[in-house]
Coordinates of C-alpha atoms and ligand atoms in Angstrom, one line a residue:
M1 CA 10.4 32.1 -22.2
Q2 CA 10.9 30.5 -19.4
G3 CA 9.6 31.3 -15.5
Q4 CA 11.9 33.3 -13.4
M5 CA 11.6 30.7 -10.4
M6 CA 14.2 29.6 -7.7
D7 CA 15.7 27.0 -8.5
F8 CA 14.5 24.9 -5.5
Q9 CA 14.9 21.4 -5.2
L10 CA 12.0 19.2 -3.7
T11 CA 13.8 16.8 -1.7
I12 CA 13.1 14.7 1.6
T13 CA 15.3 17.3 3.0
A14 CA 13.2 19.7 3.0
I15 CA 10.5 17.8 4.7
L16 CA 13.0 17.1 7.6
K17 CA 13.9 20.8 7.8
R18 CA 9.9 21.8 7.9
L19 CA 9.6 19.1 10.7
K20 CA 11.8 20.1 12.9
Q21 CA 11.9 23.5 12.4
M22 CA 7.6 23.7 12.8
Y23 CA 6.6 20.4 14.1
S24 CA 9.3 19.3 16.8
Q25 CA 6.9 19.1 19.3
V26 CA 4.3 16.8 17.8
E27 CA 4.5 13.0 18.4
I28 CA 5.4 9.6 17.0
V29 CA 4.1 6.7 19.1
T30 CA 5.0 3.0 18.5
K31 CA 3.7 -0.3 20.1
T32 CA 7.6 -2.1 20.8
P33 CA 7.4 -5.7 19.6
A34 CA 7.4 -6.6 23.4
G35 CA 4.0 -4.5 23.6
T36 CA 5.1 -1.3 25.4
M37 CA 4.2 2.4 24.4
H38 CA 7.7 4.2 22.9
R39 CA 6.8 8.0 22.9
Y40 CA 8.9 11.0 21.3
T41 CA 8.6 13.7 19.3
Y42 CA 10.0 14.9 16.1
G43 CA 12.4 16.9 17.6
D44 CA 13.5 13.9 19.0
C45 CA 13.3 12.0 16.1
Y46 CA 15.3 14.6 14.0
R47 CA 18.1 14.3 16.6
R48 CA 18.3 10.4 15.8
V49 CA 17.9 11.4 12.2
C50 CA 21.2 13.2 12.2
K51 CA 23.3 10.4 14.4
L52 CA 21.8 7.8 12.0
A53 CA 23.4 10.0 9.3
H54 CA 26.9 10.2 10.9
A55 CA 26.8 6.5 11.3
L56 CA 25.7 5.8 7.7
D57 CA 28.6 8.0 6.8
R58 CA 31.1 6.1 9.3
L59 CA 29.5 2.4 7.2
G60 CA 30.5 3.6 4.5
V61 CA 27.4 4.7 2.9
K62 CA 27.6 6.7 -0.1
L63 CA 25.7 8.8 -2.7
G64 CA 23.2 6.0 -4.6
D65 CA 24.2 2.8 -2.3
R66 CA 21.1 0.7 -1.5
V67 CA 20.1 -0.1 2.3
G68 CA 17.5 -2.4 3.3
T69 CA 15.0 -2.3 5.8
L70 CA 13.2 -4.9 7.2
A71 CA 11.1 -3.6 9.9
W72 CA 7.6 -3.1 10.7
N73 CA 6.0 0.3 11.4
T74 CA 7.9 1.8 14.1
Y75 CA 9.5 5.5 15.0
Q76 CA 12.9 3.7 14.4
H77 CA 11.6 2.6 10.2
V78 CA 10.8 6.3 10.4
E79 CA 14.1 7.7 11.1
L80 CA 15.7 5.3 8.3
Y81 CA 12.9 6.8 6.2
Y82 CA 14.0 10.4 6.4
G83 CA 18.3 9.6 7.5
I84 CA 19.1 7.1 4.5
P85 CA 17.8 9.3 1.5
C86 CA 18.6 12.4 3.1
I87 CA 22.8 11.7 3.3
G88 CA 21.9 11.0 -1.0
A89 CA 21.5 6.9 -0.4
V90 CA 18.0 4.8 -1.3
T91 CA 15.9 3.2 1.1
H92 CA 15.1 0.0 0.2
T93 CA 12.0 -1.1 2.1
I94 CA 12.3 -4.8 1.9
N95 CA 8.5 -6.8 2.0
L96 CA 8.9 -9.0 5.2
R97 CA 6.2 -11.3 3.9
L98 CA 7.8 -12.1 0.7
A99 CA 8.6 -16.2 -0.1
P100 CA 12.6 -16.3 0.8
D101 CA 13.6 -16.9 -2.3
Q102 CA 11.9 -13.6 -3.5
L103 CA 13.5 -11.6 -0.3
I104 CA 16.9 -13.4 -1.5
Y105 CA 16.2 -12.4 -5.1
T106 CA 15.0 -8.2 -4.0
I107 CA 18.2 -8.0 -1.6
N108 CA 20.4 -9.1 -4.5
H109 CA 19.0 -7.6 -7.1
A110 CA 18.8 -4.3 -5.2
A111 CA 22.5 -5.1 -4.2
D112 CA 22.0 -3.7 -1.0
K113 CA 25.0 -2.5 1.1
V114 CA 23.5 -2.3 4.4
V115 CA 20.0 -3.9 5.8
F116 CA 18.3 -2.7 8.9
V117 CA 16.4 -5.4 11.0
D118 CA 14.1 -5.5 13.3
V119 CA 15.3 -7.8 16.0
T120 CA 11.7 -9.9 15.8
L121 CA 12.6 -10.1 12.4
V122 CA 16.0 -11.5 13.0
P123 CA 15.1 -15.5 12.5
L124 CA 14.2 -14.6 9.0
L125 CA 16.8 -12.7 7.9
E126 CA 19.5 -15.6 9.5
K127 CA 17.8 -17.9 7.1
I128 CA 19.0 -16.5 3.8
A129 CA 21.7 -14.4 4.8
P130 CA 24.2 -17.1 3.2
H131 CA 22.3 -16.2 0.0
L132 CA 23.1 -12.1 0.4
T133 CA 25.9 -11.6 -2.0
T134 CA 25.9 -7.7 -1.4
V135 CA 25.4 -7.4 2.5
E136 CA 28.5 -5.7 4.1
H137 CA 26.7 -4.8 7.5
Y138 CA 23.7 -6.3 9.3
V139 CA 22.4 -3.3 12.1
V140 CA 19.8 -5.3 14.3
I141 CA 17.2 -2.5 15.4
G142 CA 15.1 -3.0 19.2
A143 CA 17.9 -5.9 20.5
P144 CA 18.2 -6.4 24.5
P145 CA 21.5 -6.2 25.5
G146 CA 23.6 -9.4 25.0
C147 CA 21.0 -10.2 22.0
Q148 CA 23.1 -12.6 19.5
T149 CA 22.5 -13.3 15.9
T150 CA 24.6 -15.8 13.0
L151 CA 24.3 -12.7 10.8
P152 CA 28.1 -11.5 9.9
N153 CA 29.1 -7.6 10.7
A154 CA 26.1 -7.3 12.9
L155 CA 26.1 -4.3 15.0
H156 CA 22.7 -2.8 17.4
Y157 CA 20.8 0.1 16.2
E158 CA 21.6 2.0 19.6
D159 CA 25.1 1.0 19.8
L160 CA 25.6 2.3 16.5
L161 CA 23.9 6.1 17.0
A162 CA 24.7 6.4 20.4
P163 CA 28.4 7.8 19.9
E164 CA 27.1 10.4 17.0
P165 CA 26.4 13.9 17.1
D166 CA 22.4 15.1 17.1
H167 CA 23.4 17.7 14.2
Y168 CA 24.6 17.1 10.6
N169 CA 25.0 19.3 7.7
W170 CA 22.7 17.6 4.9
P171 CA 23.9 17.9 1.5
E172 CA 22.2 20.1 -1.0
L173 CA 20.5 16.8 -3.3
D174 CA 19.4 17.4 -6.9
E175 CA 15.6 16.4 -6.5
N176 CA 16.0 13.7 -9.1
T177 CA 18.3 11.7 -7.1
A178 CA 16.9 8.4 -6.2
A179 CA 15.6 7.9 -2.7
G180 CA 13.6 5.0 -2.5
L181 CA 13.2 1.4 -4.0
C182 CA 10.5 -0.5 -3.6
Y183 CA 9.3 -3.7 -5.2
T184 CA 6.1 -4.9 -6.5
S185 CA 4.8 -8.1 -4.6
G186 CA 5.5 -9.8 -7.6
T187 CA 1.8 -11.7 -8.3
T188 CA 3.5 -12.5 -11.6
G189 CA 7.5 -13.5 -11.9
N190 CA 9.8 -12.2 -9.9
P191 CA 9.3 -8.6 -8.1
K192 CA 10.1 -5.6 -10.0
G193 CA 11.7 -2.8 -8.4
A194 CA 10.3 1.0 -8.5
L195 CA 13.0 3.4 -7.9
Y196 CA 11.3 6.7 -6.6
S197 CA 13.3 10.1 -6.5
H198 CA 13.3 12.9 -4.3
R199 CA 10.9 14.8 -6.4
S200 CA 8.2 11.4 -6.6
Q201 CA 8.8 11.4 -2.7
Y202 CA 7.8 15.2 -2.0
L203 CA 4.9 15.4 -4.4
Q204 CA 3.4 12.2 -3.1
A205 CA 3.5 13.5 0.3
M206 CA 1.9 17.1 -0.8
V207 CA -1.1 15.3 -2.7
G208 CA -1.2 13.4 0.6
G209 CA -2.0 16.5 2.6
M210 CA -4.2 17.9 0.0
S211 CA -8.1 18.5 1.0
N212 CA -9.7 16.6 -2.3
G213 CA -6.9 14.2 -1.6
L214 CA -6.8 13.1 1.7
G215 CA -7.9 16.0 3.7
I216 CA -5.5 15.8 6.8
S217 CA -3.9 18.1 8.2
S218 CA -2.0 18.9 12.0
K219 CA -5.3 18.2 13.6
D220 CA -5.4 15.0 13.0
T221 CA -3.5 11.9 14.5
I222 CA -2.8 9.1 11.6
F223 CA -2.4 5.2 12.1
A224 CA -0.4 3.7 9.5
V225 CA -1.4 0.5 9.4
V226 CA -0.5 -0.2 5.6
P227 CA 3.1 -1.4 6.3
M228 CA 5.9 0.9 5.6
F229 CA 7.3 -1.9 3.3
H230 CA 4.6 -1.8 0.7
A231 CA 4.4 1.7 -1.5
N232 CA 6.1 3.4 1.1
A233 CA 2.9 3.1 3.3
W234 CA 1.5 4.8 0.7
G235 CA 3.6 8.1 1.5
I236 CA 2.3 8.8 4.8
P237 CA 5.6 9.1 6.9
Y238 CA 6.6 11.8 4.5
T239 CA 3.3 13.7 4.1
C240 CA 3.0 13.5 8.3
G241 CA 6.5 15.2 8.3
M242 CA 5.8 17.8 5.6
M243 CA 2.0 18.6 7.7
G244 CA 3.2 18.3 11.3
I245 CA 0.8 15.0 12.2
R246 CA 1.2 13.0 15.0
Q247 CA 1.6 9.0 13.8
V248 CA 0.6 6.2 15.6
H249 CA 2.5 2.8 14.5
P250 CA 1.3 -0.4 15.1
G251 CA 4.9 -2.4 14.8
P252 CA 4.0 -5.7 14.4
H253 CA 0.8 -5.7 16.5
L254 CA -1.7 -6.2 13.7
K255 CA -4.3 -7.9 15.2
P256 CA -7.9 -6.5 15.0
A257 CA -8.5 -6.1 18.5
D258 CA -4.7 -4.5 18.8
L259 CA -6.2 -1.7 16.1
A260 CA -9.2 -1.2 18.0
Q261 CA -7.3 -0.6 21.2
L262 CA -4.6 1.6 19.3
I263 CA -7.4 3.4 17.6
Q264 CA -9.4 3.9 21.3
D265 CA -6.2 4.5 23.2
E266 CA -4.7 7.4 21.1
K267 CA -7.7 9.2 20.1
V268 CA -6.6 8.0 15.5
T269 CA -8.5 10.2 13.8
M270 CA -7.5 8.4 9.9
A271 CA -6.7 5.1 9.9
A272 CA -5.0 3.5 6.7
G273 CA -4.7 0.2 5.2
V274 CA -6.0 -2.7 2.9
P275 CA -10.0 -4.0 2.9
T276 CA -9.1 -6.9 4.6
L277 CA -7.6 -5.1 7.6
W278 CA -10.9 -3.4 8.0
M279 CA -13.0 -6.7 7.3
G280 CA -11.5 -8.1 10.8
L281 CA -11.7 -4.4 12.8
Y282 CA -15.6 -4.3 11.9
Q283 CA -15.9 -7.5 13.6
E284 CA -14.2 -6.5 16.6
L285 CA -15.7 -3.1 16.9
K286 CA -19.3 -5.0 16.6
S287 CA -18.5 -7.9 19.0
K288 CA -16.7 -5.5 21.7
S289 CA -16.8 -2.0 23.2
Y290 CA -14.4 0.3 22.2
D291 CA -14.5 4.3 22.3
I292 CA -13.4 5.2 18.9
S293 CA -15.4 9.1 18.5
A294 CA -12.1 10.3 17.4
L295 CA -12.0 8.5 14.5
R296 CA -13.3 10.1 11.6
M297 CA -11.8 8.6 8.3
L298 CA -10.6 5.4 6.9
L299 CA -8.3 5.3 3.9
V300 CA -9.0 2.1 1.6
G301 CA -6.9 1.2 -0.8
G302 CA -4.6 -1.9 -2.1
A303 CA -7.7 -3.9 -3.8
A304 CA -11.5 -3.1 -4.2
M305 CA -13.6 -2.2 -1.1
P306 CA -16.6 -4.4 -1.0
I307 CA -19.4 -1.7 -1.0
S308 CA -21.4 -3.5 1.7
L309 CA -18.6 -3.3 4.0
T310 CA -18.3 0.7 3.4
Q311 CA -22.0 0.9 4.3
A312 CA -21.8 -1.2 7.0
I313 CA -18.6 1.1 8.7
E314 CA -20.1 4.2 7.4
K315 CA -23.3 3.8 9.1
D316 CA -22.6 1.9 12.2
F317 CA -20.0 3.9 13.5
N318 CA -20.0 7.5 11.7
I319 CA -16.7 7.2 10.3
T320 CA -16.2 8.2 6.3
V321 CA -14.6 5.3 4.3
L322 CA -12.1 7.1 1.5
H323 CA -11.6 4.9 -1.4
A324 CA -8.4 5.2 -3.0
W325 CA -6.5 3.3 -6.3
G326 CA -3.2 3.0 -6.4
M327 CA 0.2 1.0 -7.3
T328 CA 3.5 0.8 -6.2
E329 CA 4.7 1.7 -9.5
M330 CA 3.0 5.3 -9.0
S331 CA 4.4 6.4 -5.5
P332 CA 1.4 5.1 -5.0
A333 CA -1.3 7.5 -5.2
G334 CA -3.5 7.1 -8.3
T335 CA -7.1 7.8 -7.5
C336 CA -9.6 8.7 -4.3
T337 CA -12.8 9.6 -3.5
G338 CA -12.0 13.0 -1.6
V339 CA -14.6 15.1 -2.8
A340 CA -16.6 14.4 -6.0
P341 CA -16.2 16.9 -8.9
P342 CA -19.4 19.5 -9.6
G343 CA -21.1 17.8 -12.3
E344 CA -19.9 14.3 -12.1
T345 CA -23.2 12.6 -13.6
C346 CA -22.2 9.1 -13.7
E347 CA -23.2 9.0 -10.1
E348 CA -26.6 10.4 -10.3
G349 CA -26.6 12.2 -7.3
S350 CA -26.0 8.4 -5.5
Y351 CA -23.6 8.8 -2.6
W352 CA -22.6 4.7 -2.7
A353 CA -22.5 4.8 -6.2
W354 CA -19.7 7.4 -5.8
K355 CA -18.2 5.6 -2.8
T356 CA -17.7 2.1 -4.8
R357 CA -15.8 3.3 -7.2
Q358 CA -12.3 4.4 -6.7
G359 CA -12.5 8.5 -7.3
V360 CA -10.9 10.8 -9.2
P361 CA -7.1 11.3 -10.4
V362 CA -5.5 13.0 -7.5
A363 CA -3.3 16.0 -8.1
C364 CA -0.2 15.1 -10.6
V365 CA -1.7 11.5 -11.8
E366 CA -3.4 11.6 -15.8
V367 CA -5.4 8.7 -16.6
R368 CA -6.4 7.3 -19.9
I369 CA -8.2 4.2 -20.8
V370 CA -7.8 2.4 -24.1
D371 CA -9.0 -0.6 -26.1
D372 CA -7.2 -4.0 -27.0
E373 CA -5.5 -1.6 -30.0
G374 CA -4.6 1.2 -28.1
N375 CA -7.3 3.2 -28.5
E376 CA -8.3 6.0 -26.2
L377 CA -12.0 4.9 -25.3
P378 CA -14.7 7.8 -24.0
W379 CA -15.2 8.8 -20.6
D380 CA -18.5 7.5 -20.3
G381 CA -19.1 5.6 -17.8
Q382 CA -19.7 2.6 -20.4
A383 CA -16.6 2.1 -21.9
V384 CA -14.6 -0.8 -20.7
G385 CA -10.9 -0.4 -21.2
E386 CA -7.1 -1.0 -19.8
V387 CA -6.2 2.1 -17.7
Q388 CA -2.7 3.7 -18.1
V389 CA -1.1 6.5 -16.3
R390 CA 1.5 9.1 -16.6
G391 CA 3.2 11.9 -14.0
P392 CA 5.6 12.8 -12.1
M393 CA 5.1 10.3 -9.2
V394 CA 4.8 7.2 -12.0
I395 CA 7.8 5.2 -12.8
S396 CA 9.3 5.7 -16.3
S397 CA 10.8 2.1 -16.0
Y398 CA 11.7 -0.9 -13.5
Y399 CA 14.8 -0.7 -11.8
N400 CA 17.7 -3.0 -13.8
D401 CA 14.7 -4.7 -15.3
P402 CA 14.3 -4.5 -18.8
S403 CA 11.5 -7.6 -18.6
G404 CA 9.3 -4.7 -17.5
D405 CA 9.5 -2.5 -20.6
T406 CA 6.3 -4.0 -21.8
Q407 CA 4.6 -2.4 -19.2
F408 CA 5.0 1.5 -20.9
T409 CA 3.8 2.7 -24.2
K410 CA 6.2 4.2 -26.9
D411 CA 4.3 7.2 -26.1
G412 CA 5.3 7.6 -22.4
W413 CA 2.6 6.1 -20.4
F414 CA 2.6 3.4 -17.9
I415 CA 0.1 0.3 -18.7
T416 CA -1.5 -0.5 -15.0
G417 CA -3.2 -4.1 -15.9
D418 CA -5.8 -2.6 -14.3
V419 CA -9.5 -2.5 -16.2
A420 CA -11.7 0.1 -15.9
T421 CA -15.0 2.5 -17.0
M422 CA -14.1 6.5 -16.4
C423 CA -17.4 8.9 -15.8
P424 CA -17.5 12.2 -17.2
K425 CA -15.1 14.1 -15.0
G426 CA -12.9 11.6 -14.0
S427 CA -14.5 9.1 -11.4
M428 CA -12.8 5.9 -12.5
G429 CA -14.8 2.6 -11.8
I430 CA -12.0 -0.4 -11.8
T431 CA -13.6 -3.8 -12.5
D432 CA -10.7 -6.1 -12.6
R433 CA -7.2 -6.5 -13.0
S434 CA -6.7 -7.4 -16.9
K435 CA -5.5 -11.0 -15.7
D436 CA -8.5 -11.7 -13.0
L437 CA -10.8 -10.6 -16.2
I438 CA -13.4 -13.1 -17.0
K439 CA -14.5 -13.7 -21.2
S440 CA -17.6 -15.8 -21.3
G441 CA -18.6 -16.3 -24.7
G442 CA -17.0 -13.5 -25.7
E443 CA -18.6 -11.1 -22.8
W444 CA -16.5 -9.4 -20.4
I445 CA -17.7 -10.5 -16.7
S446 CA -15.8 -8.3 -13.9
S447 CA -14.8 -10.4 -11.0
V448 CA -14.5 -7.6 -8.7
A449 CA -18.2 -6.9 -9.3
L450 CA -19.5 -10.4 -8.2
E451 CA -17.6 -10.2 -5.2
S452 CA -18.5 -7.2 -3.7
A453 CA -22.3 -8.3 -4.1
L454 CA -21.5 -11.6 -2.9
M455 CA -19.5 -10.0 0.1
A456 CA -22.8 -8.1 0.9
H457 CA -24.7 -11.4 1.9
P458 CA -25.0 -11.7 5.6
K459 CA -23.8 -15.3 5.6
V460 CA -20.8 -14.4 3.5
A461 CA -17.2 -13.2 5.0
E462 CA -15.2 -13.2 1.7
A463 CA -15.8 -14.2 -1.6
A464 CA -13.1 -14.7 -4.5
V465 CA -14.3 -15.3 -7.9
I466 CA -12.0 -16.8 -10.5
S467 CA -12.2 -17.3 -14.2
I468 CA -12.7 -21.1 -14.9
P469 CA -12.5 -23.1 -18.3
D470 CA -15.3 -23.6 -20.5
Q471 CA -16.2 -26.1 -23.6
K472 CA -18.9 -23.8 -24.5
W473 CA -18.3 -20.4 -23.3
S474 CA -14.6 -20.5 -22.9
E475 CA -14.4 -19.1 -19.6
R476 CA -16.9 -18.9 -17.1
P477 CA -17.2 -17.7 -13.4
M478 CA -16.3 -19.6 -10.3
A479 CA -16.7 -18.3 -6.6
L480 CA -15.0 -19.4 -3.6
V481 CA -16.7 -18.5 -0.4
V482 CA -15.7 -18.4 2.9
A483 CA -19.2 -18.4 5.0
R484 CA -18.8 -16.4 8.4
P485 CA -18.8 -18.5 11.6
G486 CA -21.7 -20.7 12.4
E487 CA -23.4 -20.0 9.1
T488 CA -23.8 -22.6 6.1
P489 CA -25.1 -20.2 3.3
S490 CA -26.3 -22.4 0.3
K491 CA -25.3 -22.1 -3.5
E492 CA -29.2 -21.2 -4.4
E493 CA -29.7 -18.5 -1.6
L494 CA -26.3 -16.6 -2.9
L495 CA -26.8 -17.0 -6.6
E496 CA -30.4 -15.7 -5.5
F497 CA -29.5 -13.2 -3.6
I498 CA -26.9 -11.2 -6.3
S499 CA -29.2 -11.8 -9.6
P500 CA -31.1 -8.8 -9.5
Q501 CA -27.7 -7.1 -10.0
F502 CA -25.9 -9.2 -13.3
A503 CA -26.9 -10.6 -16.2
K504 CA -27.7 -13.9 -16.2
F505 CA -24.5 -15.2 -17.8
W506 CA -22.2 -13.0 -15.0
L507 CA -23.9 -15.6 -12.3
P508 CA -21.2 -18.1 -11.4
E509 CA -21.3 -21.3 -13.1
E510 CA -20.0 -22.8 -9.8
V511 CA -19.7 -21.6 -6.2
R512 CA -17.4 -24.0 -3.7
F513 CA -17.4 -22.9 0.2
I514 CA -13.2 -22.6 1.3
S515 CA -12.2 -22.1 5.3
E516 CA -10.0 -18.9 3.8
V517 CA -9.1 -17.1 0.8
P518 CA -5.2 -16.9 0.4
K519 CA -4.0 -13.6 0.5
T520 CA -1.0 -12.4 -0.8
S521 CA 2.3 -10.8 0.9
V522 CA 0.5 -7.9 1.6
G523 CA -2.8 -8.7 2.6
K524 CA -5.2 -8.9 -0.6
F525 CA -7.2 -12.1 -2.2
D526 CA -4.7 -13.9 -4.0
K527 CA -6.2 -15.5 -7.0
K528 CA -3.1 -16.6 -8.7
V529 CA -3.2 -19.2 -6.2
L530 CA -7.1 -20.2 -6.8
R531 CA -6.5 -20.7 -9.9
K532 CA -3.5 -22.9 -9.3
R533 CA -5.6 -25.1 -6.7
Y534 CA -7.9 -25.0 -9.5
A535 CA -6.0 -26.3 -12.0
E536 CA -4.0 -29.0 -9.7
G537 CA -8.1 -30.0 -8.7
S538 CA -7.5 -29.3 -4.7
L539 CA -10.0 -26.3 -4.7
Ligands
LIG1 P1 0.9 -5.8 -5.8 O1 0.7 -5.4 -7.7 O2 2.2 -6.0 -5.8 O3 -0.4 -6.3 -5.5 P2 0.2 -2.8 -5.4 O4 0.1 -2.8 -4.0 O5 1.4 -2.1 -6.2 O6 1.2 -4.5 -5.1 O7 -0.9 -3.2 -6.3 C1 -1.5 -2.1 -7.6 C2 -2.8 -3.1 -8.0 O8 -3.7 -3.1 -6.9 C3 -3.6 -1.9 -8.8 O9 -3.5 -2.5 -9.9 C4 -5.1 -2.8 -8.7 O10 -5.1 -4.0 -9.5 C5 -5.3 -2.8 -7.3 N1 -5.7 -2.2 -6.3 C6 -5.5 -1.0 -5.4 N2 -5.9 0.0 -5.2 C7 -7.2 -1.2 -5.6 C8 -8.7 -0.6 -5.3 N3 -9.3 0.9 -4.6 N4 -9.5 -0.9 -5.9 C9 -9.4 -1.9 -6.5 N5 -8.2 -2.5 -6.9 C10 -7.0 -1.8 -6.5

């Protein structure tokens, strides 16, 4: 027997209508490239989204066409986030930090018909434009009058919008219509595309707003530092639209002092980004005086948050650190430390043990861990296995890329490539990415755990641990450490500091001091580069 419910489609258009109807007074604030503040409301945004929709029609953008955005977090990017999918086209958020050949690859692979580009990023696009085979129009955002570019068929965003009406008859879209396309950062091989549907974006927006998820509401002001070109800024622009949450966008201004100033001036209550951002912000807040009393929560994900940093932020500034895990392929929500389930025995009442882990699966995400043969492992906090997930926000294949098919099991689960333990009530503890794991004398060593322990040392700014070949043990851990300014820690003192926490064979074989840990396009430690440097003998 079937339920007797209305056939209502879960679309971004439904979010758009809601933000217009209910939240038209709520503000969206952007720090422009010039450094001035731009302020307008969801009502203003809605009217410009309508104009954009007409303009896209005029440019010949049709159902299913891909439209690229090469842009920072700005109000114009928010407009594109709504205007493009709500006419039935697909927003391809281009990762502006990819290497030029990967940028060319993703734009050609997506077959973008139009690309919207921030004026500050035009030089980047001009260099690769001759290699882009599908783009018919480039639209420059924020260009001053008379701005020239060598991009063919270039238009100005404001000129494009100006003549259009500020109302639009939105098409009734099926919720499974493609809405967004986001490529992984390509840490191995070419980037792979995750093609989201309206339904997955709608659910991601809802999950973000749940109190066991991010626990945010229209009382908040959200500062999305996580880029809109990376995993849809974790769904924040849609969660904010759905819940009527005031948004603050940094544009290209991502230095710690810029972040601290915006948090203070705009009375931000929640900020979201990768751990490396918060390392910089913490130093800034400690060294200068800011009024950040409105800030109640930092959402941290994309890489393991060192517990020492969580403790420092929570204790020194009375801010809750919400640790979350996810992937581009998961829209991206996976797990989060919002609220611990009653009876989660692994943590044994320890608040910091709970915070070190990545939290419990959010609604709409199922998790299992498996051994090398694919057998499901128990949730006992001990068994270590590869994480597999499924749910309505998880991709079922990569976009036009059969080379990614090996990431899916025959029984319909996505193989994340992460390795973790699960506690009885679902708290997940990532020990590594499978490619970063160290297998020494047949036993696994977690690079994440070693890094977190090293970064708790007061003389250490950053630490990355990689596997190096060893004749006797096959692999051994090597730590690459960045000292805090003015400090010169020794190998011996670091090993002594962490040794109480680990079995002896876990302790890094070698410790080397470097000036900076290389970062990926989204600000994570890039261990692939470190391994390569080691192999070349240049570490
Ligand atoms: P990329 O694969 O290009 O880095 P993603 O942002 O999709 O892009 O990365 C997802 C991966 O990031 C996860 O598979 C996991 O390895 C890592 N990750 C994300 N959040 C966390 C976290 N809180 N703790 C540890 N690792 C994390």
